[in-house]
């Protein structure tokens, strides 16, 4: 998509749908595979698919070999983006063991507030009007996470997912920086190669015991999360962020939380309270308002 406006809207929406539905497979896998083992295994098909895609793109649109500087930029980008992504998805997967798919999707979407805050700190300011969308989204998170009492209804799983939102924020901002320097598909492939390495180290360090039977049980989930959510979804995220405002793209990506709730309700039969659904509505309104304000 050569039109940046179209790319900035359509690609994040597709990504949000993919990521939201993936919360279901992550939740199902949590009962069979350790966190690090799951993420190491999910990244393998992602890398393989992206390598094939790179080969196909090279045949369709041949390009010169990477220069030494481009190779260094790709290495730096892969290491930085991959490290933040590995931290984010492993924290998220830890949380998926004790929280619902829908709630995890919404807590993860806290990055909708964190991205503009840290973007401003880094000198990439967002329009003042966009902060209305951020406030609406945070209000949605409030209704999701407070049960009406004076205490925050966070479980230990919710806290892991909450911390993952900060790591996802760092990954989004890192992508925004490096995608201006290197090919987006190559960057996606490099970051998942790093995810495999770091997650495998984590599995060994924490002594996760992975059986062949557990892997066989989770093959459908691993293929969906690995090929569709990881390989396709994160590559679309990178392509969407090229020459785009990271805050606007992030607001659209936050719709993953809505899709997570829908998928959790349909497939896992998970339900949410009216108060939590009000949070969903506020998040959705924030996304719509963001598009009106930037158009």
PDB file of C-alpha atoms in Angstrom:
ATOM      1  CA  UNK A   1       0.000   0.000   0.000  1.00  0.00           C
ATOM      2  CA  UNK A   2       1.733   3.096  -1.231  1.00  0.00           C
ATOM      3  CA  UNK A   3      -0.810   5.529   0.260  1.00  0.00           C
ATOM      4  CA  UNK A   4       0.520   6.167   3.785  1.00  0.00           C
ATOM      5  CA  UNK A   5      -2.930   7.171   5.087  1.00  0.00           C
ATOM      6  CA  UNK A   6      -4.481   3.913   3.929  1.00  0.00           C
ATOM      7  CA  UNK A   7      -1.516   1.910   5.227  1.00  0.00           C
ATOM      8  CA  UNK A   8      -1.717   3.702   8.574  1.00  0.00           C
ATOM      9  CA  UNK A   9      -5.351   2.605   9.036  1.00  0.00           C
ATOM     10  CA  UNK A  10      -5.832  -0.729   7.243  1.00  0.00           C
ATOM     11  CA  UNK A  11      -2.655  -2.535   8.319  1.00  0.00           C
ATOM     12  CA  UNK A  12      -3.049  -1.782  12.053  1.00  0.00           C
ATOM     13  CA  UNK A  13      -6.702  -2.890  11.927  1.00  0.00           C
ATOM     14  CA  UNK A  14      -5.749  -6.227  10.372  1.00  0.00           C
ATOM     15  CA  UNK A  15      -2.948  -6.547  12.923  1.00  0.00           C
ATOM     16  CA  UNK A  16      -5.335  -5.807  15.799  1.00  0.00           C
ATOM     17  CA  UNK A  17      -7.730  -8.515  14.590  1.00  0.00           C
ATOM     18  CA  UNK A  18      -4.887 -11.043  14.349  1.00  0.00           C
ATOM     19  CA  UNK A  19      -3.387 -10.162  17.741  1.00  0.00           C
ATOM     20  CA  UNK A  20      -6.762 -10.094  19.477  1.00  0.00           C
ATOM     21  CA  UNK A  21      -7.720 -13.570  18.280  1.00  0.00           C
ATOM     22  CA  UNK A  22      -4.255 -14.860  19.225  1.00  0.00           C
ATOM     23  CA  UNK A  23      -4.983 -14.265  22.926  1.00  0.00           C
ATOM     24  CA  UNK A  24      -7.249 -17.324  22.775  1.00  0.00           C
ATOM     25  CA  UNK A  25      -4.489 -19.621  21.491  1.00  0.00           C
ATOM     26  CA  UNK A  26      -2.063 -18.177  24.033  1.00  0.00           C
ATOM     27  CA  UNK A  27      -4.544 -18.877  26.811  1.00  0.00           C
ATOM     28  CA  UNK A  28      -5.067 -22.464  25.631  1.00  0.00           C
ATOM     29  CA  UNK A  29      -1.310 -23.063  25.321  1.00  0.00           C
ATOM     30  CA  UNK A  30      -0.582 -21.798  28.833  1.00  0.00           C
ATOM     31  CA  UNK A  31      -1.989 -25.048  30.278  1.00  0.00           C
ATOM     32  CA  UNK A  32       0.497 -27.195  28.337  1.00  0.00           C
ATOM     33  CA  UNK A  33       3.738 -25.289  27.697  1.00  0.00           C
ATOM     34  CA  UNK A  34       5.970 -23.130  29.833  1.00  0.00           C
ATOM     35  CA  UNK A  35       6.090 -19.458  28.976  1.00  0.00           C
ATOM     36  CA  UNK A  36       9.619 -19.371  27.525  1.00  0.00           C
ATOM     37  CA  UNK A  37       9.196 -22.676  25.681  1.00  0.00           C
ATOM     38  CA  UNK A  38       5.971 -21.491  24.074  1.00  0.00           C
ATOM     39  CA  UNK A  39       7.496 -18.237  22.835  1.00  0.00           C
ATOM     40  CA  UNK A  40      10.672 -19.889  21.556  1.00  0.00           C
ATOM     41  CA  UNK A  41       8.589 -22.403  19.614  1.00  0.00           C
ATOM     42  CA  UNK A  42       6.138 -19.800  18.278  1.00  0.00           C
ATOM     43  CA  UNK A  43       8.991 -17.714  16.879  1.00  0.00           C
ATOM     44  CA  UNK A  44      10.447 -20.565  14.804  1.00  0.00           C
ATOM     45  CA  UNK A  45       7.630 -20.734  12.202  1.00  0.00           C
ATOM     46  CA  UNK A  46       7.569 -16.926  12.181  1.00  0.00           C
ATOM     47  CA  UNK A  47      11.229 -16.764  11.132  1.00  0.00           C
ATOM     48  CA  UNK A  48      10.791 -19.516   8.537  1.00  0.00           C
ATOM     49  CA  UNK A  49       7.786 -17.810   6.945  1.00  0.00           C
ATOM     50  CA  UNK A  50       9.551 -14.445   6.892  1.00  0.00           C
ATOM     51  CA  UNK A  51      12.677 -15.958   5.312  1.00  0.00           C
ATOM     52  CA  UNK A  52      10.515 -17.416   2.534  1.00  0.00           C
ATOM     53  CA  UNK A  53       8.776 -14.063   2.122  1.00  0.00           C
ATOM     54  CA  UNK A  54      12.127 -12.275   1.882  1.00  0.00           C
ATOM     55  CA  UNK A  55      13.260 -14.725  -0.807  1.00  0.00           C
ATOM     56  CA  UNK A  56      10.038 -14.213  -2.782  1.00  0.00           C
ATOM     57  CA  UNK A  57      10.302 -10.419  -2.497  1.00  0.00           C
ATOM     58  CA  UNK A  58      13.898 -10.576  -3.687  1.00  0.00           C
ATOM     59  CA  UNK A  59      12.810 -12.455  -6.813  1.00  0.00           C
ATOM     60  CA  UNK A  60       9.930 -10.057  -7.497  1.00  0.00           C
ATOM     61  CA  UNK A  61      11.809  -6.866  -6.706  1.00  0.00           C
ATOM     62  CA  UNK A  62      15.553  -7.607  -6.812  1.00  0.00           C
ATOM     63  CA  UNK A  63      17.636  -5.253  -4.734  1.00  0.00           C
ATOM     64  CA  UNK A  64      21.317  -4.772  -4.219  1.00  0.00           C
ATOM     65  CA  UNK A  65      23.049  -6.510  -1.336  1.00  0.00           C
ATOM     66  CA  UNK A  66      22.955  -4.758   1.998  1.00  0.00           C
ATOM     67  CA  UNK A  67      25.788  -2.330   2.567  1.00  0.00           C
ATOM     68  CA  UNK A  68      27.940  -2.683   5.674  1.00  0.00           C
ATOM     69  CA  UNK A  69      26.021   0.144   7.351  1.00  0.00           C
ATOM     70  CA  UNK A  70      22.646  -1.412   6.489  1.00  0.00           C
ATOM     71  CA  UNK A  71      23.798  -4.723   7.938  1.00  0.00           C
ATOM     72  CA  UNK A  72      24.860  -3.000  11.159  1.00  0.00           C
ATOM     73  CA  UNK A  73      21.535  -1.142  11.344  1.00  0.00           C
ATOM     74  CA  UNK A  74      19.619  -4.398  10.802  1.00  0.00           C
ATOM     75  CA  UNK A  75      21.669  -6.137  13.479  1.00  0.00           C
ATOM     76  CA  UNK A  76      21.111  -3.307  15.959  1.00  0.00           C
ATOM     77  CA  UNK A  77      17.416  -3.133  15.126  1.00  0.00           C
ATOM     78  CA  UNK A  78      16.934  -6.878  15.413  1.00  0.00           C
ATOM     79  CA  UNK A  79      18.696  -7.025  18.764  1.00  0.00           C
ATOM     80  CA  UNK A  80      16.891  -4.044  20.301  1.00  0.00           C
ATOM     81  CA  UNK A  81      13.411  -4.762  18.920  1.00  0.00           C
ATOM     82  CA  UNK A  82      13.820  -8.495  19.560  1.00  0.00           C
ATOM     83  CA  UNK A  83      14.947  -7.994  23.160  1.00  0.00           C
ATOM     84  CA  UNK A  84      11.972  -5.774  23.976  1.00  0.00           C
ATOM     85  CA  UNK A  85       9.582  -8.099  22.138  1.00  0.00           C
ATOM     86  CA  UNK A  86      10.928 -11.174  23.945  1.00  0.00           C
ATOM     87  CA  UNK A  87      10.465  -9.446  27.290  1.00  0.00           C
ATOM     88  CA  UNK A  88       6.957  -8.298  26.360  1.00  0.00           C
ATOM     89  CA  UNK A  89       5.556 -11.584  25.061  1.00  0.00           C
ATOM     90  CA  UNK A  90       7.086 -13.644  27.865  1.00  0.00           C
ATOM     91  CA  UNK A  91       5.656 -11.392  30.562  1.00  0.00           C
ATOM     92  CA  UNK A  92       2.323 -11.515  28.746  1.00  0.00           C
ATOM     93  CA  UNK A  93       2.393 -15.299  28.500  1.00  0.00           C
ATOM     94  CA  UNK A  94       3.188 -15.603  32.208  1.00  0.00           C
ATOM     95  CA  UNK A  95       0.056 -13.591  32.884  1.00  0.00           C
ATOM     96  CA  UNK A  96      -2.120 -15.597  30.503  1.00  0.00           C
ATOM     97  CA  UNK A  97      -2.004 -18.521  32.924  1.00  0.00           C
ATOM     98  CA  UNK A  98      -4.166 -16.736  35.517  1.00  0.00           C
ATOM     99  CA  UNK A  99      -6.183 -14.104  33.666  1.00  0.00           C
ATOM    100  CA  UNK A 100      -8.795 -14.196  30.913  1.00  0.00           C
ATOM    101  CA  UNK A 101      -8.002 -13.619  27.229  1.00  0.00           C
ATOM    102  CA  UNK A 102     -10.243 -10.576  27.098  1.00  0.00           C
ATOM    103  CA  UNK A 103      -8.828  -8.925  30.207  1.00  0.00           C
ATOM    104  CA  UNK A 104      -5.252  -9.622  29.126  1.00  0.00           C
ATOM    105  CA  UNK A 105      -6.010  -7.958  25.796  1.00  0.00           C
ATOM    106  CA  UNK A 106      -7.230  -4.813  27.473  1.00  0.00           C
ATOM    107  CA  UNK A 107      -4.446  -4.554  30.038  1.00  0.00           C
ATOM    108  CA  UNK A 108      -1.876  -5.039  27.282  1.00  0.00           C
ATOM    109  CA  UNK A 109      -3.508  -2.108  25.474  1.00  0.00           C
ATOM    110  CA  UNK A 110      -2.214   0.183  28.206  1.00  0.00           C
ATOM    111  CA  UNK A 111       0.555   0.941  25.705  1.00  0.00           C
ATOM    112  CA  UNK A 112      -2.001   3.265  24.096  1.00  0.00           C
ATOM    113  CA  UNK A 113      -1.200   5.705  26.891  1.00  0.00           C
ATOM    114  CA  UNK A 114       2.482   4.881  27.301  1.00  0.00           C
ATOM    115  CA  UNK A 115       3.502   5.349  23.650  1.00  0.00           C
ATOM    116  CA  UNK A 116       2.521   9.051  23.391  1.00  0.00           C
ATOM    117  CA  UNK A 117       3.998   9.742  26.825  1.00  0.00           C
ATOM    118  CA  UNK A 118       7.385   8.249  25.962  1.00  0.00           C
ATOM    119  CA  UNK A 119       7.218   9.617  22.400  1.00  0.00           C
ATOM    120  CA  UNK A 120       6.922  13.101  23.889  1.00  0.00           C
ATOM    121  CA  UNK A 121       9.881  12.435  26.170  1.00  0.00           C
ATOM    122  CA  UNK A 122      11.876  11.350  23.114  1.00  0.00           C
ATOM    123  CA  UNK A 123      10.919  14.517  21.246  1.00  0.00           C
ATOM    124  CA  UNK A 124       8.235  13.124  18.905  1.00  0.00           C
ATOM    125  CA  UNK A 125       5.208  15.030  20.151  1.00  0.00           C
ATOM    126  CA  UNK A 126       1.621  13.994  19.454  1.00  0.00           C
ATOM    127  CA  UNK A 127      -1.189  16.424  18.669  1.00  0.00           C
ATOM    128  CA  UNK A 128      -2.924  17.754  21.763  1.00  0.00           C
ATOM    129  CA  UNK A 129      -6.253  16.467  20.442  1.00  0.00           C
ATOM    130  CA  UNK A 130      -4.929  12.893  20.449  1.00  0.00           C
ATOM    131  CA  UNK A 131      -4.670  13.052  24.222  1.00  0.00           C
ATOM    132  CA  UNK A 132      -8.495  13.044  24.332  1.00  0.00           C
ATOM    133  CA  UNK A 133      -8.324   9.600  22.783  1.00  0.00           C
ATOM    134  CA  UNK A 134      -5.690   8.512  25.278  1.00  0.00           C
ATOM    135  CA  UNK A 135      -7.857   9.713  28.188  1.00  0.00           C
ATOM    136  CA  UNK A 136     -10.865   7.809  26.804  1.00  0.00           C
ATOM    137  CA  UNK A 137      -8.758   4.677  26.464  1.00  0.00           C
ATOM    138  CA  UNK A 138      -7.407   4.967  30.014  1.00  0.00           C
ATOM    139  CA  UNK A 139     -10.980   5.434  31.271  1.00  0.00           C
ATOM    140  CA  UNK A 140     -11.840   2.195  29.519  1.00  0.00           C
ATOM    141  CA  UNK A 141      -8.984   0.457  31.298  1.00  0.00           C
ATOM    142  CA  UNK A 142     -10.239   1.870  34.610  1.00  0.00           C
ATOM    143  CA  UNK A 143     -13.675   0.328  34.187  1.00  0.00           C
ATOM    144  CA  UNK A 144     -12.062  -2.925  33.140  1.00  0.00           C
ATOM    145  CA  UNK A 145      -9.642  -3.242  36.060  1.00  0.00           C
ATOM    146  CA  UNK A 146     -11.570  -1.712  38.979  1.00  0.00           C
ATOM    147  CA  UNK A 147     -14.393  -3.870  40.314  1.00  0.00           C
ATOM    148  CA  UNK A 148     -16.214  -0.956  41.952  1.00  0.00           C
ATOM    149  CA  UNK A 149     -14.484  -1.310  45.322  1.00  0.00           C
ATOM    150  CA  UNK A 150     -11.629   0.846  46.584  1.00  0.00           C
ATOM    151  CA  UNK A 151      -8.973  -1.629  45.491  1.00  0.00           C
ATOM    152  CA  UNK A 152      -7.532  -2.442  42.095  1.00  0.00           C
ATOM    153  CA  UNK A 153      -8.694  -5.906  41.065  1.00  0.00           C
ATOM    154  CA  UNK A 154      -5.352  -7.074  39.709  1.00  0.00           C
ATOM    155  CA  UNK A 155      -4.370 -10.708  40.019  1.00  0.00           C
ATOM    156  CA  UNK A 156      -0.736 -11.764  39.740  1.00  0.00           C
ATOM    157  CA  UNK A 157      -1.439 -12.632  36.103  1.00  0.00           C
ATOM    158  CA  UNK A 158      -2.849  -9.163  35.496  1.00  0.00           C
ATOM    159  CA  UNK A 159       0.347  -7.653  36.924  1.00  0.00           C
ATOM    160  CA  UNK A 160       2.550  -9.628  34.540  1.00  0.00           C
ATOM    161  CA  UNK A 161       0.421  -8.460  31.610  1.00  0.00           C
ATOM    162  CA  UNK A 162       0.529  -4.903  32.978  1.00  0.00           C
ATOM    163  CA  UNK A 163       4.341  -4.987  33.001  1.00  0.00           C
ATOM    164  CA  UNK A 164       4.336  -6.386  29.468  1.00  0.00           C
ATOM    165  CA  UNK A 165       2.585  -3.205  28.304  1.00  0.00           C
ATOM    166  CA  UNK A 166       5.735  -1.228  29.146  1.00  0.00           C
ATOM    167  CA  UNK A 167       7.884  -3.664  27.169  1.00  0.00           C
ATOM    168  CA  UNK A 168       5.470  -3.478  24.205  1.00  0.00           C
ATOM    169  CA  UNK A 169       5.747   0.312  24.385  1.00  0.00           C
ATOM    170  CA  UNK A 170       9.530   0.088  24.127  1.00  0.00           C
ATOM    171  CA  UNK A 171       9.223  -2.328  21.194  1.00  0.00           C
ATOM    172  CA  UNK A 172       6.824  -0.023  19.336  1.00  0.00           C
ATOM    173  CA  UNK A 173       9.125   2.978  19.799  1.00  0.00           C
ATOM    174  CA  UNK A 174      12.174   0.919  18.797  1.00  0.00           C
ATOM    175  CA  UNK A 175      10.396  -0.214  15.627  1.00  0.00           C
ATOM    176  CA  UNK A 176       9.453   3.390  14.876  1.00  0.00           C
ATOM    177  CA  UNK A 177      13.148   4.272  14.998  1.00  0.00           C
ATOM    178  CA  UNK A 178      14.703   1.353  13.121  1.00  0.00           C
ATOM    179  CA  UNK A 179      12.060   0.896  10.403  1.00  0.00           C
ATOM    180  CA  UNK A 180      13.193   4.204   8.915  1.00  0.00           C
ATOM    181  CA  UNK A 181      16.649   2.673   8.370  1.00  0.00           C
ATOM    182  CA  UNK A 182      16.063  -0.940   7.269  1.00  0.00           C
ATOM    183  CA  UNK A 183      13.604  -3.124   5.363  1.00  0.00           C
ATOM    184  CA  UNK A 184      10.513  -3.852   7.473  1.00  0.00           C
ATOM    185  CA  UNK A 185      10.262  -7.569   6.661  1.00  0.00           C
ATOM    186  CA  UNK A 186      13.961  -8.112   7.327  1.00  0.00           C
ATOM    187  CA  UNK A 187      13.624  -6.266  10.648  1.00  0.00           C
ATOM    188  CA  UNK A 188      10.675  -8.460  11.635  1.00  0.00           C
ATOM    189  CA  UNK A 189      12.638 -11.602  10.764  1.00  0.00           C
ATOM    190  CA  UNK A 190      15.665 -10.412  12.747  1.00  0.00           C
ATOM    191  CA  UNK A 191      13.644  -9.570  15.852  1.00  0.00           C
ATOM    192  CA  UNK A 192      12.026 -13.012  15.930  1.00  0.00           C
ATOM    193  CA  UNK A 193      15.398 -14.691  15.562  1.00  0.00           C
ATOM    194  CA  UNK A 194      16.392 -12.825  18.730  1.00  0.00           C
ATOM    195  CA  UNK A 195      13.128 -13.908  20.405  1.00  0.00           C
ATOM    196  CA  UNK A 196      13.988 -17.568  19.711  1.00  0.00           C
ATOM    197  CA  UNK A 197      17.442 -17.168  21.252  1.00  0.00           C
ATOM    198  CA  UNK A 198      16.358 -15.240  24.367  1.00  0.00           C
ATOM    199  CA  UNK A 199      13.274 -17.371  25.025  1.00  0.00           C
ATOM    200  CA  UNK A 200      15.291 -20.601  24.671  1.00  0.00           C
ATOM    201  CA  UNK A 201      17.834 -19.242  27.163  1.00  0.00           C
ATOM    202  CA  UNK A 202      14.972 -18.383  29.517  1.00  0.00           C
ATOM    203  CA  UNK A 203      13.494 -21.885  29.212  1.00  0.00           C
ATOM    204  CA  UNK A 204      16.860 -23.435  30.107  1.00  0.00           C
ATOM    205  CA  UNK A 205      17.577 -20.983  32.912  1.00  0.00           C
ATOM    206  CA  UNK A 206      14.186 -21.539  34.582  1.00  0.00           C
ATOM    207  CA  UNK A 207      14.276 -25.294  34.030  1.00  0.00           C
ATOM    208  CA  UNK A 208      11.079 -25.540  32.003  1.00  0.00           C
ATOM    209  CA  UNK A 209      10.222 -29.151  31.219  1.00  0.00           C
ATOM    210  CA  UNK A 210       8.703 -29.453  27.747  1.00  0.00           C
ATOM    211  CA  UNK A 211       7.368 -32.821  26.624  1.00  0.00           C
ATOM    212  CA  UNK A 212       6.818 -33.959  23.049  1.00  0.00           C
ATOM    213  CA  UNK A 213       3.202 -34.669  23.923  1.00  0.00           C
ATOM    214  CA  UNK A 214       2.674 -31.083  25.063  1.00  0.00           C
ATOM    215  CA  UNK A 215       4.222 -29.757  21.857  1.00  0.00           C
ATOM    216  CA  UNK A 216       1.985 -32.016  19.750  1.00  0.00           C
ATOM    217  CA  UNK A 217      -1.078 -30.797  21.634  1.00  0.00           C
ATOM    218  CA  UNK A 218      -0.123 -27.170  21.011  1.00  0.00           C
ATOM    219  CA  UNK A 219       0.931 -27.465  17.351  1.00  0.00           C
ATOM    220  CA  UNK A 220      -2.250 -25.774  16.024  1.00  0.00           C
ATOM    221  CA  UNK A 221      -1.854 -22.947  18.546  1.00  0.00           C
ATOM    222  CA  UNK A 222       1.869 -22.573  17.830  1.00  0.00           C
ATOM    223  CA  UNK A 223       1.287 -22.432  14.086  1.00  0.00           C
ATOM    224  CA  UNK A 224      -1.428 -19.807  14.420  1.00  0.00           C
ATOM    225  CA  UNK A 225       0.521 -17.638  16.852  1.00  0.00           C
ATOM    226  CA  UNK A 226       3.805 -18.256  15.060  1.00  0.00           C
ATOM    227  CA  UNK A 227       2.769 -17.798  11.437  1.00  0.00           C
ATOM    228  CA  UNK A 228      -0.258 -15.507  11.648  1.00  0.00           C
ATOM    229  CA  UNK A 229       0.157 -13.512  14.861  1.00  0.00           C
ATOM    230  CA  UNK A 230       3.962 -13.315  14.881  1.00  0.00           C
ATOM    231  CA  UNK A 231       5.050 -13.624  11.260  1.00  0.00           C
ATOM    232  CA  UNK A 232       2.183 -11.716   9.664  1.00  0.00           C
ATOM    233  CA  UNK A 233       0.959  -9.524  12.523  1.00  0.00           C
ATOM    234  CA  UNK A 234       4.256  -8.042  13.680  1.00  0.00           C
ATOM    235  CA  UNK A 235       5.396  -7.531  10.093  1.00  0.00           C
ATOM    236  CA  UNK A 236       2.196  -5.585   9.335  1.00  0.00           C
ATOM    237  CA  UNK A 237       2.852  -3.530  12.481  1.00  0.00           C
ATOM    238  CA  UNK A 238       6.326  -2.631  11.234  1.00  0.00           C
ATOM    239  CA  UNK A 239       5.067  -1.744   7.744  1.00  0.00           C
ATOM    240  CA  UNK A 240       2.236   0.333   9.221  1.00  0.00           C
ATOM    241  CA  UNK A 241       4.632   2.352  11.379  1.00  0.00           C
ATOM    242  CA  UNK A 242       6.881   3.353   8.475  1.00  0.00           C
ATOM    243  CA  UNK A 243       6.480   7.124   7.951  1.00  0.00           C
ATOM    244  CA  UNK A 244       3.472   7.118  10.287  1.00  0.00           C
ATOM    245  CA  UNK A 245       2.712   8.700  13.653  1.00  0.00           C
ATOM    246  CA  UNK A 246       3.358   5.951  16.245  1.00  0.00           C
ATOM    247  CA  UNK A 247       0.635   7.331  18.544  1.00  0.00           C
ATOM    248  CA  UNK A 248      -2.068   7.101  15.873  1.00  0.00           C
ATOM    249  CA  UNK A 249      -0.989   3.605  14.813  1.00  0.00           C
ATOM    250  CA  UNK A 250      -0.924   2.540  18.465  1.00  0.00           C
ATOM    251  CA  UNK A 251      -4.504   3.687  19.051  1.00  0.00           C
ATOM    252  CA  UNK A 252      -5.609   1.530  16.142  1.00  0.00           C
ATOM    253  CA  UNK A 253      -3.529  -1.424  17.342  1.00  0.00           C
ATOM    254  CA  UNK A 254      -5.267  -1.174  20.716  1.00  0.00           C
ATOM    255  CA  UNK A 255      -8.407  -2.551  19.066  1.00  0.00           C
ATOM    256  CA  UNK A 256      -6.743  -5.925  19.636  1.00  0.00           C
ATOM    257  CA  UNK A 257      -8.338  -5.713  23.077  1.00  0.00           C
ATOM    258  CA  UNK A 258     -11.833  -5.565  21.565  1.00  0.00           C
ATOM    259  CA  UNK A 259     -11.080  -8.506  19.291  1.00  0.00           C
ATOM    260  CA  UNK A 260      -9.591 -10.393  22.260  1.00  0.00           C
ATOM    261  CA  UNK A 261     -12.837 -10.027  24.212  1.00  0.00           C
ATOM    262  CA  UNK A 262     -14.932 -11.108  21.214  1.00  0.00           C
ATOM    263  CA  UNK A 263     -12.707 -14.128  20.512  1.00  0.00           C
ATOM    264  CA  UNK A 264     -12.622 -15.096  24.191  1.00  0.00           C
ATOM    265  CA  UNK A 265     -16.416 -14.937  24.398  1.00  0.00           C
ATOM    266  CA  UNK A 266     -16.998 -16.928  21.200  1.00  0.00           C
ATOM    267  CA  UNK A 267     -14.308 -19.606  21.523  1.00  0.00           C
ATOM    268  CA  UNK A 268     -13.590 -19.881  25.261  1.00  0.00           C
ATOM    269  CA  UNK A 269     -17.053 -18.827  26.450  1.00  0.00           C
ATOM    270  CA  UNK A 270     -15.485 -16.251  28.765  1.00  0.00           C
ATOM    271  CA  UNK A 271     -17.836 -13.545  29.979  1.00  0.00           C
ATOM    272  CA  UNK A 272     -17.290 -10.032  31.279  1.00  0.00           C
ATOM    273  CA  UNK A 273     -19.373  -7.790  33.526  1.00  0.00           C
ATOM    274  CA  UNK A 274     -21.377  -4.794  32.208  1.00  0.00           C
ATOM    275  CA  UNK A 275     -18.777  -2.549  33.830  1.00  0.00           C
ATOM    276  CA  UNK A 276     -16.008  -4.250  31.864  1.00  0.00           C
ATOM    277  CA  UNK A 277     -17.986  -4.007  28.630  1.00  0.00           C
ATOM    278  CA  UNK A 278     -18.314  -0.266  29.277  1.00  0.00           C
ATOM    279  CA  UNK A 279     -14.516  -0.222  29.267  1.00  0.00           C
ATOM    280  CA  UNK A 280     -14.602  -1.928  25.853  1.00  0.00           C
ATOM    281  CA  UNK A 281     -16.938   0.722  24.473  1.00  0.00           C
ATOM    282  CA  UNK A 282     -14.746   3.578  25.724  1.00  0.00           C
ATOM    283  CA  UNK A 283     -11.675   1.998  24.141  1.00  0.00           C
ATOM    284  CA  UNK A 284     -13.504   1.609  20.833  1.00  0.00           C
ATOM    285  CA  UNK A 285     -14.651   5.240  20.939  1.00  0.00           C
ATOM    286  CA  UNK A 286     -11.058   6.313  21.536  1.00  0.00           C
ATOM    287  CA  UNK A 287     -10.022   4.546  18.326  1.00  0.00           C
ATOM    288  CA  UNK A 288     -12.812   6.138  16.275  1.00  0.00           C
ATOM    289  CA  UNK A 289     -12.134   9.578  17.748  1.00  0.00           C
ATOM    290  CA  UNK A 290      -8.438   9.274  16.939  1.00  0.00           C
ATOM    291  CA  UNK A 291      -9.221   8.794  13.242  1.00  0.00           C
ATOM    292  CA  UNK A 292     -11.600  11.775  13.211  1.00  0.00           C
ATOM    293  CA  UNK A 293      -9.090  14.074  14.886  1.00  0.00           C
ATOM    294  CA  UNK A 294      -6.179  13.209  12.592  1.00  0.00           C
ATOM    295  CA  UNK A 295      -8.129  13.188   9.317  1.00  0.00           C
TER     296      UNK A 295
END
